[in-house]
Structures are given as structure tokens and as C-alpha cells.
Amino acid sequence: MRIMDLLTRDPREEPVSDFEPGVEPTGAARVRVLLAAALGPLVTGYAVVATVLTLVTLTAERTVFSGFGVLLAAGPGWLAAHQVRLGIGGHPLGLLPLLPTLGAVALAARTASGAAQRLGCRSPREALPVFAAITGAHAVFGLVIALCAQGSPVTANPLLACAVPGLLAAVASAVGIVWSCGLPDVVAERLDPLALRGLRAGVLGLALLLACGAAVFTVATAVSWSTVADMYEPGFGSSFGLFLLSLMYLPNAVTASLSFVTGPGFSIGPLNVGMFGYHGGTVPGVPILGGLPEHSSAWWPALLVLPAATGVLVGWSLRKVDADPAQRIRTVAVAGAVVALGCVVLGTLSGGRLGDGPFDPVSVPVGVASVVGFCWIVIPGAFTAFFAGEHEPPAPPEALEDNEAFEDAEDVDADEAAEALEELEESEEDEDALDDEDAEFEAEADAELGLDDPSLSRESDGSEDAALSRESAAEPDEAVTGGTETCGDVEPGEADR
């Protein structure tokens, strides 16, 4: 969950600073914080290694405790905790415990995060001095230890002693700074939300696979507890040393068990333990290896249901990330890539050279394990995400609103059209009634005036104008006389005028 919070943290969120708001730390204060960030993980890690060696020396039988010798031996122990391959009496030791490495990475990340908060860094760019201080201090300290160990029984390559701790510190401090300040703006703006969901699901899938490996390892150890108990020696000191050794290599054993559960398996010298293949061989007498089988079993393939169930759970968690099935499958593929990368890193760190004896080397087939892990996530996860999610992408909200508005408009227009049609029909009926009333009124008027006589109708058919012209031609004098009388006593000259 903290990794998910780290990836989704807002880069603009105000960090908690030891200084007052609005007050920039002075140069001396910044130097003190950077020195504490650079030296803190080194001193703490070295002290833890020296403490463990002191406990082993004090509890072991027939040993003489020497404080100076413990401090000298703590240097190569610090390098081993940072995955630097050592040489013991000319024999290579590359199989290094993962538990101290996880502790060293967590310590560096926490230190970087605390230093960035104390300085009030608001972005990863402002925390670059913290990153440089922690990375540079680890690289220089590893180089110094390797140079000082030259000529002693335990040696290390100076170049590797400088590069490997510096690389681990760089990764850890970068995680701590991003945890405190958020992702850089350039990365946050270009980060695909579906890819982020796939990244989260991939972390979940890797954690579930590790849990499956841990469960199988625990059951195998519990079933073979009598063999495990016989590996402890009667003395307390020796038994305590074997217990510490098994505890530090516990993550290595869980990773090997994960590879066995997914199918590829692992090897210790000539011993090869795989889901579909087994080749026997001798193993070191260490309690953590007491649960290794002596022969293959026919029921081992039934354990493949565990990685298959993990892929189904990853697909189920991504069934609602997008309505488009293709996008869901793409997100599952991102989760599978994360699991494959995790298998590569864990498999590489869990194996290595173990001297030149019969148990060399201890290895996990990294390439095959990564491909198989990818397939266990993608194949069942893609089927689950495809069939458990939606199959037709829903319409965008704007389209839905437009469609609803269009439907409402259609409803309104239909109602209005129906009302208009009814009004039109009523108006047509009223007009027909008025036309009938007008026709009846005209017929009654014609009957009263006698206009309905057929003879009048025939005379009026084109002869009315001729009758009027004959009447006017037959009575010209009357018209003139009438006109004179109308004029009254008007003299001829005035009449002419």
C-alpha cells in the first residue's frame, strides 16, 4: 500500500519541515541534514552487522572474542549485505543473504525521505542534494572497505564494491524522495492512469506469488520438521548461528519456492528441483534446506492452481478499470510485465556462486521464470478481466445528455403536433359550416329579390349591356332636357363656357 501511495502522491503536496514555514534553512543547517543523511545509514548498517557478528562470536564454542576483529570483519559483512560478491580464501561467494539487503534498502529510503522533509523539499529537483549525498556516501564507503580488505582472507573487487552499494542506495533514496515529494511533474503528467492501475495490480500479483511460495516453503518445512531438527547441533552457540544463517537466507528460499510453484524450479549444484523434472543430489546441512524433497511426486502439478488463482485475482481486480475490453487486457499485460521484472530481480539476487565445492552454483532460471510468471498473470487474468467486465463501452455523458434532450424534444413535438392537428381539423369543420350557412343565406336573399327567375338569369347572360345601350339611344332628348332643367336658368353663353 505504501508503494501505491508513493506512486499516486501529489507532487505539489506540502512536505513537513523541521523549519518554520516561509523560513529557508541556513547553509549550516542544510549541511548538518545532508551529513546526517549520508552517514546515518552507513553507521547504522555497520553497527547492525557488527552486533550480529558479536552475538555469533560470543555464543559460539571454542572462540575468542576480539572487538577489533569483529569491527574488521563487519566491513566485508556490510558489503555482503549490499550484494557485493566476496572472495573467501580465493573461493567466490556470490550467494548472499537477501534479508540484510532488504533492511539496508529500507534504511536508505527512510533516511532520504526524512532528510527531504526536514529540508522542506517540495519537488524531487529540490531533493537532489539528498540523493547525491546518500548515493555518493555508499559508493565511497564500499570502495574504502574493499581497498582496506586487500590482502586479507576476505576480499572484494573495488569496482563492484563501489558500484553495487551506490546503485542500491540510488534506487532506495530515489524511492524515499519520491515518497516524500511526489513524482516529478514531467512523469506525473505523462503517466497513463491505466498503466498505473496495471502497475498496482502487478505489485499485488508479485506479492501474491511470493505468498504462495512462502506458504509452500512453510508447509514443506513443517512436514519435514524432524529432518530440520536433526540439523541443529546440541550446543546453543552453533544452533544459534545456524538459526541466524537460515533467517538471513529466508527471502532467498521463498524466491526459490516461488520459482518451483510457477514451474521452472531451482538448482543447488547437481540437485535440480522442478515441477516436471527432478534430479537428486547432496545439499548443505542447513536447517533452511531441511524441507527439500528427496524425490519427485505425481501430485506436484496440482500446485499450479496457486499461480493460476493469482492471475485470476489480478484480472478480477482489473475488471472495472475501463469499459473497453481491449484496454482491460492491456492493463493486465502491464501487470504481467511488472511480475516478470520482479521475477528477474529476485531470481538474480537469490542465486550465486557458493565456493568451488559440490553445491556450486545455486541458481534460479531467471529467463524462464520471468516468462512463466508473465504468462501466469496475463493468460488467466486477461480471460477474467474480459468476461467479468463490461463488453460494450457506454456512451459518453455528453452524448447521453444530448440523447435525453432529443428524446424530450421528440416527446414535446409529438404532443404539440397532435394538438395542432386536432385544432386544424376543428377549424376545417368550422369553415365548412360557415360556407354552408353563407350558401343558404345567399339563396334566401336571391329568392326575396326575385333573382332566382330563370328569364332574368337568361337576360343577364350577356344581353344586359345591349338593353342598356338601346334604352340610352331611344331617349336622347329626355336626357338633354333633363339635363337642361337640372341646370336651371343658365344663359347660352354661360352654358357654353
Short mmCIF file of C-alpha atoms in Angstrom, two decimals:
data_model
loop_
_atom_site.label_atom_id
_atom_site.label_comp_id
_atom_site.label_asym_id
_atom_site.label_seq_id
_atom_site.Cartn_x
_atom_site.Cartn_y
_atom_site.Cartn_z
CA MET A 1 0.00 0.00 0.00
CA ARG A 2 2.85 2.39 0.69
CA ILE A 3 4.15 1.81 -2.83
CA MET A 4 0.71 2.67 -4.23
CA ASP A 5 0.59 5.80 -2.08
CA LEU A 6 4.05 6.66 -3.31
CA LEU A 7 3.02 6.41 -6.96
CA THR A 8 -0.14 8.44 -6.51
CA ARG A 9 1.17 11.13 -4.18
CA ASP A 10 0.60 14.68 -5.35
CA PRO A 11 3.97 16.30 -6.12
CA ARG A 12 2.61 19.69 -5.03
CA GLU A 13 1.65 18.49 -1.57
CA GLU A 14 3.41 20.47 1.15
CA PRO A 15 6.04 18.37 2.96
CA VAL A 16 6.56 18.56 6.69
CA SER A 17 9.70 20.56 7.51
CA ASP A 18 11.65 21.00 10.73
CA PHE A 19 11.97 24.69 9.96
CA GLU A 20 9.33 27.37 10.34
CA PRO A 21 7.04 27.95 7.34
CA GLY A 22 8.42 30.55 4.96
CA VAL A 23 11.92 30.40 6.54
CA GLU A 24 14.65 28.91 4.38
CA PRO A 25 17.19 26.75 6.25
CA THR A 26 20.61 28.27 6.64
CA GLY A 27 23.68 26.82 4.95
CA ALA A 28 24.93 25.25 8.16
CA ALA A 29 21.56 23.62 8.81
CA ARG A 30 21.46 22.17 5.32
CA VAL A 31 24.97 20.78 5.73
CA ARG A 32 24.02 19.13 9.02
CA VAL A 33 20.96 17.49 7.47
CA LEU A 34 22.92 16.26 4.44
CA LEU A 35 25.73 14.87 6.60
CA ALA A 36 23.23 13.04 8.78
CA ALA A 37 21.56 11.60 5.68
CA ALA A 38 24.87 10.47 4.21
CA LEU A 39 26.43 8.96 7.33
CA GLY A 40 23.33 7.74 9.15
CA PRO A 41 22.66 4.60 7.05
CA LEU A 42 26.37 3.74 6.97
CA VAL A 43 26.85 3.91 10.72
CA THR A 44 23.56 2.14 11.45
CA GLY A 45 24.16 -0.65 8.94
CA TYR A 46 27.72 -1.19 10.06
CA ALA A 47 26.63 -1.28 13.71
CA VAL A 48 23.93 -3.88 12.99
CA VAL A 49 26.41 -6.14 11.17
CA ALA A 50 28.93 -5.79 13.98
CA THR A 51 26.25 -6.59 16.57
CA VAL A 52 25.23 -9.79 14.77
CA LEU A 53 28.87 -10.90 14.48
CA THR A 54 29.39 -10.15 18.15
CA LEU A 55 26.41 -12.32 19.13
CA VAL A 56 27.65 -15.18 16.97
CA THR A 57 31.17 -14.91 18.37
CA LEU A 58 30.03 -14.74 21.99
CA THR A 59 27.69 -17.72 21.68
CA ALA A 60 29.99 -19.91 19.60
CA GLU A 61 32.11 -22.56 21.31
CA ARG A 62 35.89 -22.57 21.33
CA THR A 63 36.16 -19.00 20.07
CA VAL A 64 37.95 -15.97 21.49
CA PHE A 65 36.11 -12.66 21.28
CA SER A 66 38.03 -9.69 19.88
CA GLY A 67 36.34 -6.34 19.47
CA PHE A 68 38.84 -5.14 16.89
CA GLY A 69 38.49 -8.37 14.93
CA VAL A 70 34.70 -8.01 14.95
CA LEU A 71 34.95 -4.44 13.65
CA LEU A 72 37.27 -5.57 10.85
CA ALA A 73 35.00 -8.48 9.94
CA ALA A 74 31.99 -6.18 9.89
CA GLY A 75 33.35 -4.44 6.76
CA PRO A 76 33.01 -7.48 4.45
CA GLY A 77 29.73 -8.25 6.20
CA TRP A 78 28.47 -4.79 5.23
CA LEU A 79 29.49 -5.45 1.62
CA ALA A 80 27.70 -8.81 1.67
CA ALA A 81 24.57 -7.08 2.96
CA HIS A 82 24.77 -4.83 -0.12
CA GLN A 83 25.13 -7.79 -2.53
CA VAL A 84 28.83 -7.35 -3.26
CA ARG A 85 30.40 -10.67 -4.22
CA LEU A 86 33.23 -11.67 -1.89
CA GLY A 87 36.25 -13.88 -2.17
CA ILE A 88 36.99 -16.11 0.85
CA GLY A 89 40.40 -17.74 0.63
CA GLY A 90 40.30 -17.45 -3.15
CA HIS A 91 36.85 -19.05 -3.46
CA PRO A 92 33.93 -16.96 -4.74
CA LEU A 93 30.89 -16.31 -2.58
CA GLY A 94 28.05 -14.87 -4.64
CA LEU A 95 25.11 -16.47 -2.83
CA LEU A 96 24.44 -13.62 -0.41
CA PRO A 97 21.52 -13.23 2.02
CA LEU A 98 18.61 -11.08 0.91
CA LEU A 99 17.20 -10.17 4.32
CA PRO A 100 20.08 -7.78 5.22
CA THR A 101 19.82 -6.29 1.71
CA LEU A 102 16.14 -5.52 2.19
CA GLY A 103 16.95 -3.90 5.54
CA ALA A 104 19.71 -1.76 4.00
CA VAL A 105 17.45 -0.58 1.17
CA ALA A 106 14.63 0.26 3.59
CA LEU A 107 17.05 2.20 5.83
CA ALA A 108 18.40 4.28 2.93
CA ALA A 109 14.88 5.02 1.63
CA ARG A 110 13.65 6.12 5.06
CA THR A 111 16.70 8.31 5.57
CA ALA A 112 16.24 10.03 2.20
CA SER A 113 12.56 10.66 2.89
CA GLY A 114 13.28 12.12 6.34
CA ALA A 115 16.05 14.38 5.03
CA ALA A 116 13.83 15.72 2.23
CA GLN A 117 11.10 16.53 4.76
CA ARG A 118 13.49 18.26 7.15
CA LEU A 119 14.80 20.44 4.35
CA GLY A 120 11.26 21.29 3.22
CA CYS A 121 11.79 19.96 -0.31
CA ARG A 122 8.64 20.39 -2.41
CA SER A 123 9.83 18.57 -5.52
CA PRO A 124 12.38 15.87 -6.39
CA ARG A 125 14.54 18.53 -8.04
CA GLU A 126 14.96 20.32 -4.72
CA ALA A 127 15.93 17.00 -3.08
CA LEU A 128 18.77 16.25 -5.49
CA PRO A 129 21.42 17.10 -2.85
CA VAL A 130 19.92 14.43 -0.58
CA PHE A 131 20.05 11.90 -3.40
CA ALA A 132 23.66 12.75 -4.23
CA ALA A 133 24.78 12.67 -0.59
CA ILE A 134 23.32 9.21 0.17
CA THR A 135 24.41 7.65 -3.14
CA GLY A 136 27.91 9.08 -3.01
CA ALA A 137 28.45 8.11 0.63
CA HIS A 138 27.52 4.46 -0.01
CA ALA A 139 29.75 4.26 -3.09
CA VAL A 140 32.75 5.79 -1.33
CA PHE A 141 32.26 3.68 1.81
CA GLY A 142 32.12 0.45 -0.20
CA LEU A 143 35.27 1.44 -2.09
CA VAL A 144 37.12 2.20 1.15
CA ILE A 145 36.16 -1.16 2.68
CA ALA A 146 37.28 -3.05 -0.43
CA LEU A 147 40.62 -1.23 -0.51
CA CYS A 148 41.20 -1.84 3.19
CA ALA A 149 40.38 -5.55 2.79
CA GLN A 150 43.08 -6.12 0.17
CA GLY A 151 45.49 -8.81 1.34
CA SER A 152 43.09 -10.20 3.97
CA PRO A 153 41.35 -13.63 3.78
CA VAL A 154 38.09 -11.92 2.74
CA THR A 155 38.40 -9.64 -0.29
CA ALA A 156 36.13 -7.81 -2.73
CA ASN A 157 36.51 -6.22 -6.14
CA PRO A 158 36.90 -2.45 -5.53
CA LEU A 159 34.91 -1.57 -8.65
CA LEU A 160 31.97 -3.76 -7.62
CA ALA A 161 32.27 -2.59 -4.02
CA CYS A 162 31.84 0.99 -5.25
CA ALA A 163 29.16 0.45 -7.90
CA VAL A 164 26.77 -2.04 -6.28
CA PRO A 165 26.20 -0.24 -2.95
CA GLY A 166 25.96 3.07 -4.83
CA LEU A 167 23.33 1.61 -7.17
CA LEU A 168 21.26 0.17 -4.31
CA ALA A 169 21.50 3.46 -2.42
CA ALA A 170 20.47 5.41 -5.53
CA VAL A 171 17.37 3.27 -6.03
CA ALA A 172 16.45 3.39 -2.34
CA SER A 173 16.99 7.14 -1.96
CA ALA A 174 15.03 7.84 -5.15
CA VAL A 175 12.11 5.85 -3.76
CA GLY A 176 12.31 7.74 -0.46
CA ILE A 177 12.46 11.15 -2.15
CA VAL A 178 9.52 10.38 -4.43
CA TRP A 179 7.65 9.07 -1.39
CA SER A 180 8.22 12.39 0.36
CA CYS A 181 7.99 14.87 -2.54
CA GLY A 182 5.85 13.03 -5.08
CA LEU A 183 6.61 12.12 -8.66
CA PRO A 184 8.29 14.69 -10.90
CA ASP A 185 5.84 16.86 -12.83
CA VAL A 186 7.04 15.53 -16.19
CA VAL A 187 6.40 11.93 -15.13
CA ALA A 188 3.12 12.70 -13.36
CA GLU A 189 1.69 14.50 -16.40
CA ARG A 190 2.58 11.70 -18.81
CA LEU A 191 1.64 8.79 -16.59
CA ASP A 192 -1.24 6.78 -18.03
CA PRO A 193 -3.93 6.04 -15.41
CA LEU A 194 -4.46 2.55 -16.84
CA ALA A 195 -0.72 1.88 -16.71
CA LEU A 196 -0.72 2.98 -13.09
CA ARG A 197 -3.55 0.56 -12.34
CA GLY A 198 -1.58 -2.16 -14.10
CA LEU A 199 1.48 -1.31 -12.03
CA ARG A 200 -0.52 -1.62 -8.83
CA ALA A 201 -2.02 -4.91 -9.95
CA GLY A 202 1.46 -6.17 -10.87
CA VAL A 203 2.77 -5.39 -7.38
CA LEU A 204 -0.25 -7.20 -5.98
CA GLY A 205 0.36 -10.20 -8.23
CA LEU A 206 4.04 -10.39 -7.27
CA ALA A 207 3.14 -10.20 -3.59
CA LEU A 208 0.58 -13.00 -4.02
CA LEU A 209 3.11 -15.20 -5.81
CA LEU A 210 5.62 -14.62 -3.03
CA ALA A 211 2.92 -15.51 -0.53
CA CYS A 212 2.27 -18.75 -2.43
CA GLY A 213 5.98 -19.55 -2.38
CA ALA A 214 6.18 -18.78 1.33
CA ALA A 215 3.16 -21.00 2.04
CA VAL A 216 4.65 -23.94 0.12
CA PHE A 217 8.02 -23.45 1.85
CA THR A 218 6.36 -23.31 5.27
CA VAL A 219 4.33 -26.48 4.68
CA ALA A 220 7.36 -28.36 3.34
CA THR A 221 9.43 -27.32 6.36
CA ALA A 222 6.66 -28.27 8.78
CA VAL A 223 6.22 -31.70 7.16
CA SER A 224 9.99 -32.31 7.35
CA TRP A 225 10.40 -30.84 10.82
CA SER A 226 12.15 -33.96 12.14
CA THR A 227 14.82 -33.61 9.48
CA VAL A 228 15.16 -29.89 10.20
CA ALA A 229 15.55 -30.53 13.93
CA ASP A 230 18.29 -33.10 13.35
CA MET A 231 20.38 -30.47 11.53
CA TYR A 232 20.73 -28.36 14.66
CA GLU A 233 23.72 -29.23 16.81
CA PRO A 234 23.39 -29.84 20.54
CA GLY A 235 25.35 -26.74 21.51
CA PHE A 236 23.47 -23.44 21.85
CA GLY A 237 26.11 -21.39 20.10
CA SER A 238 26.23 -23.48 16.94
CA SER A 239 22.45 -23.79 16.82
CA PHE A 240 22.07 -20.05 17.23
CA GLY A 241 24.47 -19.42 14.36
CA LEU A 242 22.59 -21.85 12.10
CA PHE A 243 19.31 -20.18 13.04
CA LEU A 244 20.64 -16.72 12.16
CA LEU A 245 22.05 -18.04 8.89
CA SER A 246 18.71 -19.60 7.95
CA LEU A 247 16.83 -16.44 8.92
CA MET A 248 19.02 -14.22 6.75
CA TYR A 249 18.60 -16.53 3.74
CA LEU A 250 14.83 -16.87 4.22
CA PRO A 251 13.91 -14.49 1.32
CA ASN A 252 16.22 -16.49 -0.94
CA ALA A 253 14.37 -19.69 -0.04
CA VAL A 254 10.97 -18.07 -0.61
CA THR A 255 12.07 -16.89 -4.06
CA ALA A 256 13.28 -20.41 -4.95
CA SER A 257 9.96 -21.81 -3.74
CA LEU A 258 8.11 -19.25 -5.91
CA SER A 259 10.06 -20.49 -8.93
CA PHE A 260 9.12 -24.07 -8.04
CA VAL A 261 5.41 -23.24 -7.66
CA THR A 262 5.26 -21.47 -11.03
CA GLY A 263 7.05 -24.35 -12.77
CA PRO A 264 10.74 -23.69 -13.60
CA GLY A 265 12.16 -24.72 -10.20
CA PHE A 266 15.72 -24.15 -8.92
CA SER A 267 19.05 -25.91 -8.60
CA ILE A 268 21.72 -26.35 -5.94
CA GLY A 269 24.77 -27.85 -7.57
CA PRO A 270 23.69 -31.13 -9.19
CA LEU A 271 20.31 -31.04 -7.38
CA ASN A 272 17.55 -29.83 -9.68
CA VAL A 273 14.04 -29.45 -8.24
CA GLY A 274 11.35 -28.66 -10.81
CA MET A 275 7.63 -29.14 -11.16
CA PHE A 276 8.07 -31.54 -14.12
CA GLY A 277 11.64 -32.67 -13.54
CA TYR A 278 13.76 -33.81 -10.62
CA HIS A 279 17.43 -34.69 -10.39
CA GLY A 280 18.77 -35.69 -6.98
CA GLY A 281 21.94 -34.53 -5.31
CA THR A 282 23.50 -33.63 -1.98
CA VAL A 283 22.62 -30.39 -0.17
CA PRO A 284 24.30 -28.40 2.61
CA GLY A 285 23.32 -29.35 6.15
CA VAL A 286 21.48 -26.09 6.86
CA PRO A 287 18.07 -26.12 8.58
CA ILE A 288 16.53 -23.89 5.93
CA LEU A 289 17.09 -26.69 3.37
CA GLY A 290 15.58 -29.41 5.53
CA GLY A 291 12.29 -29.31 3.62
CA LEU A 292 13.80 -30.17 0.23
CA PRO A 293 12.21 -33.31 -1.25
CA GLU A 294 14.20 -36.46 -1.79
CA HIS A 295 12.26 -37.46 -4.90
CA SER A 296 9.53 -36.14 -7.17
CA SER A 297 5.81 -36.65 -6.57
CA ALA A 298 2.96 -37.08 -9.00
CA TRP A 299 0.76 -34.51 -7.20
CA TRP A 300 3.16 -31.59 -7.64
CA PRO A 301 1.37 -30.23 -10.76
CA ALA A 302 -1.68 -29.64 -8.55
CA LEU A 303 0.27 -26.73 -7.03
CA LEU A 304 -0.06 -24.89 -10.34
CA VAL A 305 -3.54 -23.88 -9.23
CA LEU A 306 -1.85 -21.30 -6.95
CA PRO A 307 -0.29 -19.13 -9.72
CA ALA A 308 -3.42 -19.63 -11.83
CA ALA A 309 -5.55 -18.32 -8.96
CA THR A 310 -3.15 -15.39 -8.64
CA GLY A 311 -3.70 -14.48 -12.28
CA VAL A 312 -7.47 -14.74 -11.83
CA LEU A 313 -7.32 -12.42 -8.81
CA VAL A 314 -5.25 -9.89 -10.77
CA GLY A 315 -7.76 -9.99 -13.63
CA TRP A 316 -10.67 -9.68 -11.22
CA SER A 317 -9.11 -6.58 -9.66
CA LEU A 318 -8.88 -5.01 -13.15
CA ARG A 319 -12.35 -5.94 -14.41
CA LYS A 320 -13.71 -2.41 -13.92
CA VAL A 321 -10.75 -0.25 -14.94
CA ASP A 322 -12.27 0.50 -18.35
CA ALA A 323 -15.41 -0.31 -20.32
CA ASP A 324 -13.36 -1.33 -23.35
CA PRO A 325 -12.19 -5.00 -23.07
CA ALA A 326 -9.05 -4.23 -25.08
CA GLN A 327 -7.99 -1.61 -22.54
CA ARG A 328 -8.55 -4.06 -19.70
CA ILE A 329 -6.37 -6.66 -21.40
CA ARG A 330 -3.67 -4.03 -21.93
CA THR A 331 -3.75 -3.22 -18.23
CA VAL A 332 -3.38 -6.92 -17.38
CA ALA A 333 -0.37 -7.06 -19.70
CA VAL A 334 1.24 -4.21 -17.75
CA ALA A 335 0.68 -6.17 -14.52
CA GLY A 336 2.27 -9.23 -16.10
CA ALA A 337 5.31 -7.18 -17.14
CA VAL A 338 5.73 -5.96 -13.55
CA VAL A 339 5.61 -9.55 -12.28
CA ALA A 340 8.14 -10.66 -14.90
CA LEU A 341 10.52 -7.86 -13.91
CA GLY A 342 10.14 -8.77 -10.24
CA CYS A 343 10.98 -12.39 -11.01
CA VAL A 344 14.13 -11.29 -12.83
CA VAL A 345 15.34 -9.11 -9.95
CA LEU A 346 14.52 -11.59 -7.19
CA GLY A 347 15.89 -14.55 -9.13
CA THR A 348 19.16 -12.75 -9.86
CA LEU A 349 19.70 -11.69 -6.25
CA SER A 350 18.67 -15.05 -4.77
CA GLY A 351 21.29 -17.15 -6.55
CA GLY A 352 25.04 -17.06 -6.98
CA ARG A 353 28.32 -18.88 -6.59
CA LEU A 354 28.85 -20.99 -3.48
CA GLY A 355 32.59 -21.63 -3.48
CA ASP A 356 34.02 -24.26 -5.79
CA GLY A 357 32.51 -27.24 -3.99
CA PRO A 358 29.73 -29.70 -4.75
CA PHE A 359 26.98 -27.15 -4.01
CA ASP A 360 28.10 -24.60 -6.57
CA PRO A 361 26.21 -22.81 -8.07
CA VAL A 362 22.81 -22.05 -6.58
CA SER A 363 20.58 -20.64 -9.27
CA VAL A 364 17.04 -19.85 -10.36
CA PRO A 365 16.37 -19.91 -14.14
CA VAL A 366 15.68 -16.20 -14.38
CA GLY A 367 14.69 -16.07 -18.04
CA VAL A 368 12.25 -18.96 -17.89
CA ALA A 369 10.85 -17.83 -14.54
CA SER A 370 10.12 -14.34 -15.87
CA VAL A 371 8.34 -15.63 -18.98
CA VAL A 372 6.33 -18.16 -17.00
CA GLY A 373 5.41 -15.56 -14.38
CA PHE A 374 4.21 -13.23 -17.14
CA CYS A 375 2.05 -15.95 -18.64
CA TRP A 376 0.55 -16.94 -15.29
CA ILE A 377 -0.65 -13.37 -14.83
CA VAL A 378 -1.68 -12.46 -18.38
CA ILE A 379 -3.50 -15.60 -19.59
CA PRO A 380 -5.95 -16.20 -16.71
CA GLY A 381 -6.01 -12.50 -15.84
CA ALA A 382 -6.97 -11.47 -19.39
CA PHE A 383 -9.78 -14.03 -19.55
CA THR A 384 -11.12 -12.92 -16.18
CA ALA A 385 -10.91 -9.21 -16.96
CA PHE A 386 -12.54 -9.75 -20.36
CA PHE A 387 -15.51 -11.87 -19.29
CA ALA A 388 -16.09 -10.35 -15.83
CA GLY A 389 -16.21 -6.76 -17.07
CA GLU A 390 -18.39 -4.82 -19.48
CA HIS A 391 -18.44 -5.74 -23.16
CA GLU A 392 -19.95 -2.62 -24.74
CA PRO A 393 -18.49 0.75 -23.89
CA PRO A 394 -21.19 3.12 -22.57
CA ALA A 395 -21.95 6.34 -24.42
CA PRO A 396 -20.15 9.46 -23.20
CA PRO A 397 -22.06 11.62 -20.70
CA GLU A 398 -22.45 14.45 -23.22
CA ALA A 399 -23.97 12.09 -25.77
CA LEU A 400 -26.34 10.75 -23.14
CA GLU A 401 -27.45 14.27 -22.26
CA ASP A 402 -27.96 15.15 -25.93
CA ASN A 403 -29.90 11.92 -26.48
CA GLU A 404 -32.14 12.62 -23.48
CA ALA A 405 -32.72 16.19 -24.68
CA PHE A 406 -33.51 14.88 -28.14
CA GLU A 407 -36.00 12.37 -26.73
CA ASP A 408 -37.64 15.09 -24.64
CA ALA A 409 -37.83 17.30 -27.73
CA GLU A 410 -39.38 14.45 -29.69
CA ASP A 411 -41.97 13.94 -26.95
CA VAL A 412 -42.82 17.65 -26.86
CA ASP A 413 -43.01 17.95 -30.65
CA ALA A 414 -45.30 14.91 -30.91
CA ASP A 415 -47.69 16.29 -28.32
CA GLU A 416 -47.73 19.70 -29.94
CA ALA A 417 -48.22 18.16 -33.38
CA ALA A 418 -51.19 16.13 -32.15
CA GLU A 419 -52.80 19.22 -30.61
CA ALA A 420 -52.19 21.26 -33.76
CA LEU A 421 -53.72 18.52 -35.89
CA GLU A 422 -56.84 18.45 -33.73
CA GLU A 423 -57.13 22.25 -33.91
CA LEU A 424 -56.71 22.13 -37.70
CA GLU A 425 -59.45 19.56 -38.07
CA GLU A 426 -61.78 21.63 -35.85
CA SER A 427 -61.05 24.79 -37.88
CA GLU A 428 -61.77 22.97 -41.16
CA GLU A 429 -65.10 21.75 -39.77
CA ASP A 430 -65.96 25.34 -38.69
CA GLU A 431 -65.09 26.68 -42.16
CA ASP A 432 -67.31 24.08 -43.84
CA ALA A 433 -70.18 25.01 -41.53
CA LEU A 434 -69.68 28.72 -42.33
CA ASP A 435 -69.64 28.00 -46.08
CA ASP A 436 -72.94 26.13 -45.79
CA GLU A 437 -74.51 29.00 -43.82
CA ASP A 438 -73.30 31.53 -46.43
CA ALA A 439 -74.78 29.48 -49.26
CA GLU A 440 -78.16 29.24 -47.54
CA PHE A 441 -78.16 32.99 -46.81
CA GLU A 442 -77.41 33.85 -50.46
CA ALA A 443 -80.17 31.53 -51.67
CA GLU A 444 -82.73 33.18 -49.35
CA ALA A 445 -81.62 36.66 -50.47
CA ASP A 446 -81.98 35.75 -54.14
CA ALA A 447 -85.45 34.36 -53.53
CA GLU A 448 -86.61 37.54 -51.80
CA LEU A 449 -85.26 39.80 -54.59
CA GLY A 450 -86.61 37.61 -57.34
CA LEU A 451 -83.16 36.95 -58.71
CA ASP A 452 -83.89 33.30 -58.89
CA ASP A 453 -86.23 33.89 -62.01
CA PRO A 454 -84.88 31.93 -64.99
CA SER A 455 -85.71 34.65 -67.51
CA LEU A 456 -83.71 37.13 -65.59
CA SER A 457 -80.92 34.81 -65.44
CA ARG A 458 -81.06 34.30 -69.24
CA GLU A 459 -81.19 38.08 -69.97
CA SER A 460 -78.40 38.68 -67.73
CA ASP A 461 -76.40 36.13 -69.65
CA GLY A 462 -74.59 38.62 -71.93
CA SER A 463 -77.65 40.79 -73.11
CA GLU A 464 -77.81 43.24 -70.24
CA ASP A 465 -75.32 45.61 -71.77
CA ALA A 466 -77.20 45.64 -75.15
CA ALA A 467 -80.54 46.52 -73.49
CA LEU A 468 -78.98 49.35 -71.61
CA SER A 469 -77.45 50.74 -74.83
CA ARG A 470 -80.83 50.60 -76.66
CA GLU A 471 -82.59 52.49 -73.85
CA SER A 472 -79.97 55.24 -73.87
CA ALA A 473 -80.23 55.62 -77.66
CA ALA A 474 -84.11 55.82 -77.63
CA GLU A 475 -84.34 58.71 -75.13
CA PRO A 476 -81.70 61.30 -76.01
CA ASP A 477 -84.00 64.29 -75.74
CA GLU A 478 -85.17 63.41 -72.32
CA ALA A 479 -81.66 63.11 -71.18
CA VAL A 480 -80.80 66.52 -72.62
CA THR A 481 -83.98 68.09 -71.32
CA GLY A 482 -83.48 66.66 -68.00
CA GLY A 483 -80.03 67.98 -68.07
CA THR A 484 -81.18 71.46 -69.02
CA GLU A 485 -83.76 71.52 -66.38
CA THR A 486 -81.23 70.49 -63.95
CA CYS A 487 -79.03 73.38 -64.88
CA GLY A 488 -81.84 75.92 -64.24
CA ASP A 489 -81.81 79.49 -65.71
CA VAL A 490 -78.40 79.44 -67.30
CA GLU A 491 -77.73 81.64 -70.32
CA PRO A 492 -76.49 80.00 -73.53
CA GLY A 493 -73.12 81.68 -73.39
CA GLU A 494 -72.57 80.64 -69.81
CA ALA A 495 -73.70 77.20 -70.72
CA ASP A 496 -71.09 77.10 -73.50
CA ARG A 497 -68.48 78.21 -71.10
#
